[in-house]
XYZ file of C-alpha atoms in Angstrom:
196
model
C 3.142 -13.801 -18.936
C 0.019 -12.632 -20.482
C -1.182 -9.014 -18.482
C -5.347 -8.281 -19.891
C -6.786 -4.839 -20.079
C -9.984 -4.751 -17.435
C -11.867 -2.114 -18.301
C -12.731 -0.099 -14.386
C -15.657 2.180 -15.524
C -18.308 1.361 -18.312
C -17.239 3.156 -21.192
C -14.288 3.805 -22.519
C -12.844 7.282 -22.789
C -9.463 7.333 -22.508
C -6.927 4.768 -22.114
C -6.065 5.235 -17.518
C -9.714 3.601 -17.877
C -8.775 0.140 -18.314
C -6.407 -1.579 -15.139
C -3.859 -4.136 -15.971
C -3.989 -7.281 -14.680
C -1.401 -9.017 -15.020
C -2.222 -13.335 -15.145
C 0.274 -14.563 -12.401
C 2.048 -18.003 -12.660
C 2.302 -20.699 -9.732
C 6.498 -19.839 -9.580
C 6.169 -16.118 -8.990
C 3.209 -16.073 -6.920
C 5.004 -18.786 -3.973
C 8.311 -16.351 -4.624
C 6.812 -13.211 -3.810
C 5.284 -15.288 -0.854
C 8.599 -16.426 0.500
C 9.962 -13.252 0.354
C 7.627 -11.787 1.522
C 7.774 -13.691 4.295
C 11.188 -13.572 4.881
C 10.900 -9.270 4.884
C 8.188 -9.618 7.661
C 10.653 -11.514 9.971
C 13.046 -9.081 9.194
C 11.003 -6.143 10.095
C 9.854 -4.546 13.704
C 6.988 -6.470 14.671
C 4.808 -2.980 14.618
C 5.242 -0.289 12.297
C 1.635 1.527 12.889
C -0.856 -0.137 14.755
C -3.474 1.727 12.597
C -1.966 0.097 9.215
C -4.250 -2.520 8.019
C -2.865 -3.726 4.969
C -1.190 -6.857 4.748
C -1.587 -7.105 8.968
C -2.571 -11.558 9.695
C -6.134 -11.333 10.344
C -6.927 -7.783 9.438
C -9.089 -6.442 6.440
C -10.786 -3.385 5.454
C -13.104 -3.948 7.604
C -11.144 -3.385 10.493
C -9.807 0.048 9.287
C -13.462 1.337 8.963
C -14.149 0.115 12.395
C -11.674 1.270 14.439
C -12.193 4.959 11.835
C -16.184 5.194 13.189
C -15.195 4.193 16.935
C -12.482 7.022 17.138
C -14.505 9.409 15.733
C -17.578 8.414 17.070
C -15.252 8.640 20.771
C -14.214 12.081 19.957
C -17.683 13.582 18.816
C -19.323 12.562 22.617
C -17.148 15.816 23.633
C -18.839 18.969 23.825
C -17.765 21.211 20.822
C -16.325 18.796 18.879
C -16.222 17.638 15.322
C -14.448 15.424 13.025
C -12.402 16.048 9.716
C -11.776 13.008 7.732
C -9.793 13.372 3.969
C -10.150 10.314 1.834
C -7.330 10.668 0.077
C -6.501 8.307 -3.142
C -2.749 8.973 -4.970
C -2.329 8.426 -8.448
C -0.771 5.539 -10.318
C 1.737 5.581 -6.327
C 3.184 1.902 -6.646
C 4.136 3.392 -10.601
C 5.776 6.484 -9.078
C 7.785 5.191 -6.426
C 11.550 6.064 -6.724
C 13.483 3.037 -6.125
C 15.458 4.357 -3.843
C 14.061 5.868 -1.335
C 12.123 2.339 -0.806
C 15.289 0.707 -0.354
C 16.613 3.617 1.899
C 12.981 2.563 4.022
C 13.535 -0.935 3.661
C 17.667 -0.133 5.434
C 16.661 1.893 8.193
C 13.498 -0.540 9.296
C 16.801 -3.112 9.743
C 16.566 -4.957 6.865
C 20.153 -6.531 6.234
C 22.625 -4.492 3.038
C 22.688 -7.762 1.002
C 18.810 -7.833 0.772
C 18.159 -4.465 0.080
C 20.439 -4.566 -2.151
C 18.876 -7.563 -4.146
C 15.685 -6.127 -4.079
C 17.478 -2.709 -5.654
C 19.342 -4.830 -8.638
C 15.469 -6.492 -9.084
C 13.227 -4.313 -8.983
C 16.173 -1.238 -11.343
C 15.864 -1.587 -15.645
C 12.609 -4.133 -14.961
C 10.652 -2.537 -17.906
C 10.295 -6.553 -19.678
C 9.148 -7.675 -15.850
C 6.276 -5.883 -14.687
C 4.310 -8.695 -13.027
C 6.594 -9.649 -10.670
C 7.898 -5.742 -9.930
C 4.157 -4.638 -9.608
C 3.323 -7.774 -7.263
C 6.811 -7.636 -5.255
C 7.091 -3.441 -5.007
C 2.999 -3.622 -4.467
C 3.633 -5.756 -0.889
C 6.829 -4.056 -0.120
C 5.525 -0.674 -0.693
C 2.136 -1.578 1.989
C 4.257 -2.499 4.253
C 6.502 0.485 5.061
C 3.435 2.390 5.209
C 3.032 3.892 1.977
C -0.359 3.097 0.491
C -2.315 4.572 -3.022
C -4.923 5.126 -0.466
C -5.525 6.506 3.103
C -7.276 8.505 5.322
C -6.482 11.241 7.480
C -8.639 12.381 10.359
C -8.800 15.489 12.246
C -10.074 15.008 15.599
C -11.106 18.674 16.465
C -12.077 20.662 19.320
C -13.660 23.817 20.377
C -12.980 24.745 16.526
C -9.452 24.716 16.788
C -8.551 22.393 13.644
C -4.790 24.003 14.099
C -3.371 20.105 14.483
C -5.452 18.936 11.313
C -4.139 21.251 9.205
C -0.753 20.968 10.106
C -1.115 17.305 9.727
C -2.300 17.861 6.218
C 0.799 19.935 5.870
C 3.310 17.251 6.467
C 1.277 14.881 4.067
C 2.011 17.643 1.189
C 5.709 17.604 2.113
C 6.096 13.837 2.379
C 4.041 13.488 -1.145
C 6.262 15.605 -2.706
C 9.746 13.533 -0.944
C 8.289 10.442 -1.785
C 6.573 11.419 -5.263
C 3.140 10.792 -5.090
C 0.297 12.996 -6.474
C -3.364 13.269 -5.724
C -6.212 11.558 -7.761
C -8.518 14.653 -7.001
C -11.592 13.033 -8.877
C -11.179 10.639 -5.812
C -9.769 12.083 -3.052
C -12.695 13.885 -0.611
C -13.382 15.658 2.445
C -15.961 14.773 5.127
C -17.344 16.606 7.569
C -18.485 14.757 10.427
C -20.395 16.787 13.366
C -23.655 16.193 15.287
C -25.398 20.615 15.480
C -28.498 20.794 14.694
C -26.939 24.138 12.564
């Protein structure tokens, strides 16, 4: 297996500015597809209608158009605005606690033997980072982890309490799941039609 360091930015200041890109052997790609197809058959048909990653015939465009539609529909109401928090997690797939992942898969209905096999495979696999990354990346997306996501607050009559509560719940969820924000890439945007 060959892992190539590819520069994320135009110039290098830190080693973190390199992204490890693996040249994936065909056997591993086939194995990943078979395993993910099997896992998907055991999961509930719809985990979250607003999760677009790894859903057949869904893309980033679907996520953007759905968010825009919901936001613009809300902005048609009087005294309303929308707050959008675009979150990026630091090294999300590298910080996953394997036991938490397996517990979530078990709660979703995966059988115990498959959960044990995945846990056994993920434990102590530092010498095979490619397959580990491929497997965790796809499983994690299916169970609604992501390395970036938006939190959208539809606010009416200046009452942003539900949005603040959602952000507080997200903070608690991040702590419980060993995730930290990438502050440089996390941004908030307020959308409104007010003139002042």
